[in-house]
């Protein structure tokens, strides 16, 4: 019986580093959750426990923390912070041939004091998490931006009817329903240099605007329209991937109590939920090589 | 061996009802998680399983859903929605002598479409949860408003020194630290009629402004100042209770890598955390009867 | 406008200390989550930020860790570990007049290797969490044991019918249903010296046996029977409190697909859920003073 | 600007179906969380909202529930339940060309009543979740079994030293440490007919036995040994994948309080954590086609 070591990676996950920029007034703050995954010449670690090629996960954590100071400007945006880290691990550590940096960035809003913005007090903005994933193999660099936990809802302009009927189909068609989802989206940049803050804001604004204005016949259709518009506005985007749970809001039957319910009172259900996932490719970059599959997070790296 | 039934309560917890106000333009939305707890003449249910005095938890859920339509205006604010429900359960159900309604309200912001606010599309505001707890015993009505999951941070203006030294004390004093907490606060209204939306906004704005502007020597001191200011601004508030986890941000030692760290790079730690809880009474209402203890949520109902 | 400081407490919450007993063969392990809450002469901390009476939360954490070594035998059981800590904080720290120690203990089972129990390898038993809460005020000592996250289910022998009918009652009576709950229970010991391991095992075995064997007409009735039996078996128990979510399992209507469903296929629902809470007093200790209310956790400290 | 629809899939996620086998004595119970993902000829749904090829997610949920009755014996094991569902969706629904069924199975233990096993009462076994993922494309059938949330720990027999040193390496080598992880493992069966219960029990017993008995120089080495042993014992297994968070237990420095700590008192840390992932291929099946990558869950489908 013989076995072979296949794909493997390791590193420190979820380093929670907060960087305060306090040499100017007002203070600024960035708040990250950084996960590092390294691949390379690690066969002996697995076979014999010989760690001579092993950069410790503790050192990868230290590097994240140190780079928040050393690469102070890069650390202001998750994409540029990830690029600095990924290049370091591959270029400066002999056994490492590939690095994957996954960053979650938690946004904060400035607090008010006596009616004016305060220079060093903040409240966490829990409305979404900004993400970036940077993958580097010594030659190729893939930068993927994203958003997660972005919960949106529209109270009308959503229909669902005309679907396939099988033995197990009992759903009633509707021409007016609440549509809600918690957006997890990722988009791959074919250009690895950009104004990341501006690009991110534009991408989220575009998907939000389309979600609001789209007259929906299916969540899939709205998802596709969102991706299409993001690509139209930023043509350097090569591909957009979405994972959209359909957060069901069921109309409650109030007739037993003598009440009408014309789409006014809903039960927000937990489980099960429809789950819609899809990829929208920009044809402009369809022949781009190498393919970005490994650049997306595993949960979206179909 | 004989036993006695002591305090008991039951009801449906976490009914997730969403109310859309769609007869006007733009649409409006309220999003609740409602928990009902009833006490009364329920001895026989426990002793013999005789349910003739038992209003089913299913019926309490139905009532919450129906009241979102029947008491349409009351349902716009958690305090008035809770009052309508609490009075109904006690006044209209013979065996029920006390009702406790706990409401979580999830805020939503209006989305933009092509640069203008959209009439029926929203994004969840994850920055805090508004709460209300209404308790009614047929005679007395206690209304308690609150906020939870409201995460605030200040990058300076916080010190901690001069504390007691015992055998197990190793902490170094500091004259400049990051201070952060996730606010759970509740405040008891001595007046059960108010402009609840205005009162809530004012309470949160005041605690936020104090948190931002206060030069802190201890989280307890900041907490006390927050409660004091809320009472000063709304003298009908009889009491404020806070539960404040001290979300530690530890300065990271970067000297092994030859870097200085003048309070710029922090580790945001998970556990353990300091946990500060306190009550601030308004002396104006110090002789108010009955005491509001049972009106606060159990977690703050010391 | 003047305000008064009311009840307040503070300390380090959720210190995750693991103690390995390795001087014998096989190794043994205890795994705790310890939260400390101190009350006392702390008015000046709140009023002026004068911390001279403030034992730091960091020191309370250090004490928990140190006591796992210093009070090695006491640390084997959560009740005795809590007693040692509570007495120390009150008796050895002048400003502290009351301490409340809350302990969660995560159970571990020994792993097998080649078919025999291994002397130093373990798997976490996720079936329940054992708890203890110890409160001490310099004179009185309350010890409360408990269990949480203990999920039990019976597939029959549960009925629910004969309940009150109001305008909002639509539930159909049933003579055979699935009954399931996640037990949170706490019981107050009138005797603060006991064989804690034996007492705990007996209490959980008794509640489990009653849950299994009881023909239930209401979850309240089963709850009461569980508490009654626990007291009958351990008469030193003064009081038992339960919080029991009714984890609904709804029979699914399979008739649209031409299938019968004689209580075989169920939907395990998340929310809303019935929530049943109650107290069973042992009449033997009904005149015990001081009353143990503050000894129970706030969530059960009605 | 033109765009192309890439990989997409949809279905109902997290259908919580519980099946009671009650026609025999004692009762038996299986408890599932089932997620369905369908791919196929769905371009028009995305492009125009034409749903005529859309099997509703509601119908996929109904199918899961109905199959728990119709395929009563298959439903006893997650692998066979998943196979029945996957084949149905592809073979019986024209537009569907690929189905992926992910099942979580929550184990339950029989309760005792008066010292004997009770025929219809159970306690949830929270020690692990059994999983299965079945993927079918009309021709190929991939069956992957797994386990998650299986937390194991060894108090000794684990070393870590001899690793690479870079500028950011400060970790001290150790010859005796606590090693703990929460196992997520998946293994691909090259044979789609097996005694699934027996195979699962054997796989978990083998990985547990190796974890217990292995003298570890790196978590990677222990992981590799676990996979190697599983393949040696069940040669039909084609590949094993692990995701292993290194749940750090740090030795606490008790010297400030005059105490020694010879690996007895540990801090169980939350974040960050080392994260070790790897694949072990069985060379016997190295030329198996088609490659099973898509058969693993996305989180392990590198």
PDB file of N, CA and C in Angstrom, chain A residues 103-149:
ATOM      1  N   UNK A 103      -8.253  38.175   3.470  1.00  0.00           N
ATOM      2  CA  UNK A 103      -8.449  39.263   4.433  1.00  0.00           C
ATOM      3  C   UNK A 103      -9.921  39.614   4.556  1.00  0.00           C
ATOM      4  N   UNK A 104     -10.387  39.684   5.783  1.00  0.00           N
ATOM      5  CA  UNK A 104     -11.682  40.299   6.065  1.00  0.00           C
ATOM      6  C   UNK A 104     -11.402  41.665   6.673  1.00  0.00           C
ATOM      7  N   UNK A 105     -12.128  42.667   6.229  1.00  0.00           N
ATOM      8  CA  UNK A 105     -11.915  44.021   6.757  1.00  0.00           C
ATOM      9  C   UNK A 105     -13.245  44.518   7.313  1.00  0.00           C
ATOM     10  N   UNK A 106     -13.222  44.878   8.602  1.00  0.00           N
ATOM     11  CA  UNK A 106     -14.451  45.317   9.260  1.00  0.00           C
ATOM     12  C   UNK A 106     -14.517  46.838   9.216  1.00  0.00           C
ATOM     13  N   UNK A 107     -15.554  47.391   8.631  1.00  0.00           N
ATOM     14  CA  UNK A 107     -15.619  48.855   8.502  1.00  0.00           C
ATOM     15  C   UNK A 107     -16.061  49.527   9.802  1.00  0.00           C
ATOM     16  N   UNK A 108     -15.581  50.720   9.992  1.00  0.00           N
ATOM     17  CA  UNK A 108     -15.941  51.558  11.144  1.00  0.00           C
ATOM     18  C   UNK A 108     -16.375  52.937  10.645  1.00  0.00           C
ATOM     19  N   UNK A 109     -17.366  53.498  11.322  1.00  0.00           N
ATOM     20  CA  UNK A 109     -17.802  54.868  11.051  1.00  0.00           C
ATOM     21  C   UNK A 109     -17.353  55.772  12.190  1.00  0.00           C
ATOM     22  N   UNK A 110     -17.093  57.022  11.851  1.00  0.00           N
ATOM     23  CA  UNK A 110     -16.693  57.981  12.876  1.00  0.00           C
ATOM     24  C   UNK A 110     -17.899  58.364  13.743  1.00  0.00           C
ATOM     25  N   UNK A 111     -17.716  58.410  15.057  1.00  0.00           N
ATOM     26  CA  UNK A 111     -18.782  58.840  15.965  1.00  0.00           C
ATOM     27  C   UNK A 111     -18.883  60.367  15.985  1.00  0.00           C
ATOM     28  N   UNK A 112     -20.062  60.842  16.390  1.00  0.00           N
ATOM     29  CA  UNK A 112     -20.236  62.275  16.607  1.00  0.00           C
ATOM     30  C   UNK A 112     -20.133  62.604  18.083  1.00  0.00           C
ATOM     31  N   UNK A 113     -19.588  63.774  18.360  1.00  0.00           N
ATOM     32  CA  UNK A 113     -19.548  64.289  19.733  1.00  0.00           C
ATOM     33  C   UNK A 113     -20.079  65.714  19.697  1.00  0.00           C
ATOM     34  N   UNK A 114     -21.143  65.945  20.445  1.00  0.00           N
ATOM     35  CA  UNK A 114     -21.783  67.273  20.447  1.00  0.00           C
ATOM     36  C   UNK A 114     -22.051  67.749  19.018  1.00  0.00           C
ATOM     37  N   UNK A 115     -22.425  66.808  18.167  1.00  0.00           N
ATOM     38  CA  UNK A 115     -22.868  67.183  16.826  1.00  0.00           C
ATOM     39  C   UNK A 115     -21.801  67.284  15.767  1.00  0.00           C
ATOM     40  N   UNK A 116     -20.528  67.081  16.145  1.00  0.00           N
ATOM     41  CA  UNK A 116     -19.477  67.128  15.121  1.00  0.00           C
ATOM     42  C   UNK A 116     -18.688  65.819  15.131  1.00  0.00           C
ATOM     43  N   UNK A 117     -18.145  65.449  13.967  1.00  0.00           N
ATOM     44  CA  UNK A 117     -17.381  64.195  13.888  1.00  0.00           C
ATOM     45  C   UNK A 117     -16.198  64.240  14.851  1.00  0.00           C
ATOM     46  N   UNK A 118     -16.029  63.126  15.587  1.00  0.00           N
ATOM     47  CA  UNK A 118     -14.979  63.105  16.595  1.00  0.00           C
ATOM     48  C   UNK A 118     -13.680  62.570  15.991  1.00  0.00           C
ATOM     49  N   UNK A 119     -12.535  63.144  16.353  1.00  0.00           N
ATOM     50  CA  UNK A 119     -11.278  62.746  15.682  1.00  0.00           C
ATOM     51  C   UNK A 119     -10.761  61.362  16.065  1.00  0.00           C
ATOM     52  N   UNK A 120     -11.216  60.779  17.167  1.00  0.00           N
ATOM     53  CA  UNK A 120     -10.665  59.448  17.493  1.00  0.00           C
ATOM     54  C   UNK A 120     -11.653  58.506  18.146  1.00  0.00           C
ATOM     55  N   UNK A 121     -12.941  58.627  17.808  1.00  0.00           N
ATOM     56  CA  UNK A 121     -13.948  57.686  18.307  1.00  0.00           C
ATOM     57  C   UNK A 121     -14.771  57.144  17.141  1.00  0.00           C
ATOM     58  N   UNK A 122     -15.086  55.848  17.214  1.00  0.00           N
ATOM     59  CA  UNK A 122     -15.671  55.146  16.077  1.00  0.00           C
ATOM     60  C   UNK A 122     -16.748  54.177  16.543  1.00  0.00           C
ATOM     61  N   UNK A 123     -17.679  53.869  15.636  1.00  0.00           N
ATOM     62  CA  UNK A 123     -18.628  52.779  15.857  1.00  0.00           C
ATOM     63  C   UNK A 123     -18.482  51.786  14.709  1.00  0.00           C
ATOM     64  N   UNK A 124     -18.501  50.511  15.058  1.00  0.00           N
ATOM     65  CA  UNK A 124     -18.392  49.477  14.039  1.00  0.00           C
ATOM     66  C   UNK A 124     -19.607  49.523  13.117  1.00  0.00           C
ATOM     67  N   UNK A 125     -19.342  49.460  11.820  1.00  0.00           N
ATOM     68  CA  UNK A 125     -20.416  49.375  10.841  1.00  0.00           C
ATOM     69  C   UNK A 125     -20.647  47.905  10.557  1.00  0.00           C
ATOM     70  N   UNK A 126     -21.749  47.377  11.065  1.00  0.00           N
ATOM     71  CA  UNK A 126     -21.991  45.946  10.934  1.00  0.00           C
ATOM     72  C   UNK A 126     -22.749  45.566   9.684  1.00  0.00           C
ATOM     73  N   UNK A 127     -22.861  46.476   8.744  1.00  0.00           N
ATOM     74  CA  UNK A 127     -23.700  46.229   7.577  1.00  0.00           C
ATOM     75  C   UNK A 127     -23.093  45.309   6.532  1.00  0.00           C
ATOM     76  N   UNK A 128     -21.812  45.099   6.569  1.00  0.00           N
ATOM     77  CA  UNK A 128     -21.155  44.216   5.603  1.00  0.00           C
ATOM     78  C   UNK A 128     -19.726  44.007   6.045  1.00  0.00           C
ATOM     79  N   UNK A 129     -19.062  43.015   5.481  1.00  0.00           N
ATOM     80  CA  UNK A 129     -17.630  42.808   5.657  1.00  0.00           C
ATOM     81  C   UNK A 129     -16.998  42.889   4.274  1.00  0.00           C
ATOM     82  N   UNK A 130     -15.952  43.701   4.156  1.00  0.00           N
ATOM     83  CA  UNK A 130     -15.200  43.786   2.905  1.00  0.00           C
ATOM     84  C   UNK A 130     -14.134  42.691   2.918  1.00  0.00           C
ATOM     85  N   UNK A 131     -13.919  42.042   1.793  1.00  0.00           N
ATOM     86  CA  UNK A 131     -12.933  40.966   1.748  1.00  0.00           C
ATOM     87  C   UNK A 131     -11.968  41.158   0.582  1.00  0.00           C
ATOM     88  N   UNK A 132     -10.808  40.544   0.715  1.00  0.00           N
ATOM     89  CA  UNK A 132      -9.882  40.455  -0.412  1.00  0.00           C
ATOM     90  C   UNK A 132      -9.125  39.141  -0.278  1.00  0.00           C
ATOM     91  N   UNK A 133      -8.858  38.521  -1.411  1.00  0.00           N
ATOM     92  CA  UNK A 133      -8.054  37.308  -1.427  1.00  0.00           C
ATOM     93  C   UNK A 133      -6.976  37.486  -2.479  1.00  0.00           C
ATOM     94  N   UNK A 134      -5.740  37.326  -2.045  1.00  0.00           N
ATOM     95  CA  UNK A 134      -4.611  37.512  -2.946  1.00  0.00           C
ATOM     96  C   UNK A 134      -3.833  36.200  -3.029  1.00  0.00           C
ATOM     97  N   UNK A 135      -3.594  35.740  -4.257  1.00  0.00           N
ATOM     98  CA  UNK A 135      -2.881  34.489  -4.477  1.00  0.00           C
ATOM     99  C   UNK A 135      -1.695  34.770  -5.391  1.00  0.00           C
ATOM    100  N   UNK A 136      -0.545  34.225  -5.014  1.00  0.00           N
ATOM    101  CA  UNK A 136       0.690  34.500  -5.770  1.00  0.00           C
ATOM    102  C   UNK A 136       1.517  33.232  -5.820  1.00  0.00           C
ATOM    103  N   UNK A 137       2.020  32.910  -7.018  1.00  0.00           N
ATOM    104  CA  UNK A 137       2.803  31.672  -7.158  1.00  0.00           C
ATOM    105  C   UNK A 137       4.230  31.952  -7.641  1.00  0.00           C
ATOM    106  N   UNK A 138       4.674  33.188  -7.500  1.00  0.00           N
ATOM    107  CA  UNK A 138       6.026  33.538  -7.947  1.00  0.00           C
ATOM    108  C   UNK A 138       6.011  34.170  -9.317  1.00  0.00           C
ATOM    109  N   UNK A 139       4.981  33.868 -10.081  1.00  0.00           N
ATOM    110  CA  UNK A 139       4.849  34.435 -11.421  1.00  0.00           C
ATOM    111  C   UNK A 139       3.530  35.179 -11.561  1.00  0.00           C
ATOM    112  N   UNK A 140       2.470  34.464 -11.262  1.00  0.00           N
ATOM    113  CA  UNK A 140       1.137  35.034 -11.423  1.00  0.00           C
ATOM    114  C   UNK A 140       0.632  35.596 -10.102  1.00  0.00           C
ATOM    115  N   UNK A 141      -0.133  36.671 -10.233  1.00  0.00           N
ATOM    116  CA  UNK A 141      -0.725  37.311  -9.064  1.00  0.00           C
ATOM    117  C   UNK A 141      -2.215  37.509  -9.339  1.00  0.00           C
ATOM    118  N   UNK A 142      -3.040  36.891  -8.509  1.00  0.00           N
ATOM    119  CA  UNK A 142      -4.488  37.060  -8.667  1.00  0.00           C
ATOM    120  C   UNK A 142      -5.017  37.879  -7.495  1.00  0.00           C
ATOM    121  N   UNK A 143      -5.737  38.920  -7.794  1.00  0.00           N
ATOM    122  CA  UNK A 143      -6.354  39.742  -6.752  1.00  0.00           C
ATOM    123  C   UNK A 143      -7.869  39.655  -6.907  1.00  0.00           C
ATOM    124  N   UNK A 144      -8.516  39.241  -5.842  1.00  0.00           N
ATOM    125  CA  UNK A 144      -9.967  39.094  -5.839  1.00  0.00           C
ATOM    126  C   UNK A 144     -10.518  39.942  -4.703  1.00  0.00           C
ATOM    127  N   UNK A 145     -11.439  40.853  -5.016  1.00  0.00           N
ATOM    128  CA  UNK A 145     -12.106  41.657  -3.989  1.00  0.00           C
ATOM    129  C   UNK A 145     -13.484  41.063  -3.713  1.00  0.00           C
ATOM    130  N   UNK A 146     -14.029  41.408  -2.559  1.00  0.00           N
ATOM    131  CA  UNK A 146     -15.351  40.854  -2.279  1.00  0.00           C
ATOM    132  C   UNK A 146     -16.069  41.540  -1.145  1.00  0.00           C
ATOM    133  N   UNK A 147     -17.309  41.080  -0.939  1.00  0.00           N
ATOM    134  CA  UNK A 147     -18.138  41.564   0.147  1.00  0.00           C
ATOM    135  C   UNK A 147     -18.885  40.353   0.712  1.00  0.00           C
ATOM    136  N   UNK A 148     -19.135  40.359   2.008  1.00  0.00           N
ATOM    137  CA  UNK A 148     -19.969  39.297   2.579  1.00  0.00           C
ATOM    138  C   UNK A 148     -20.847  39.877   3.688  1.00  0.00           C
ATOM    139  N   UNK A 149     -21.879  39.120   4.047  1.00  0.00           N
ATOM    140  CA  UNK A 149     -22.814  39.545   5.094  1.00  0.00           C
ATOM    141  C   UNK A 149     -23.473  40.879   4.760  1.00  0.00           C
TER     142      UNK A 149
END
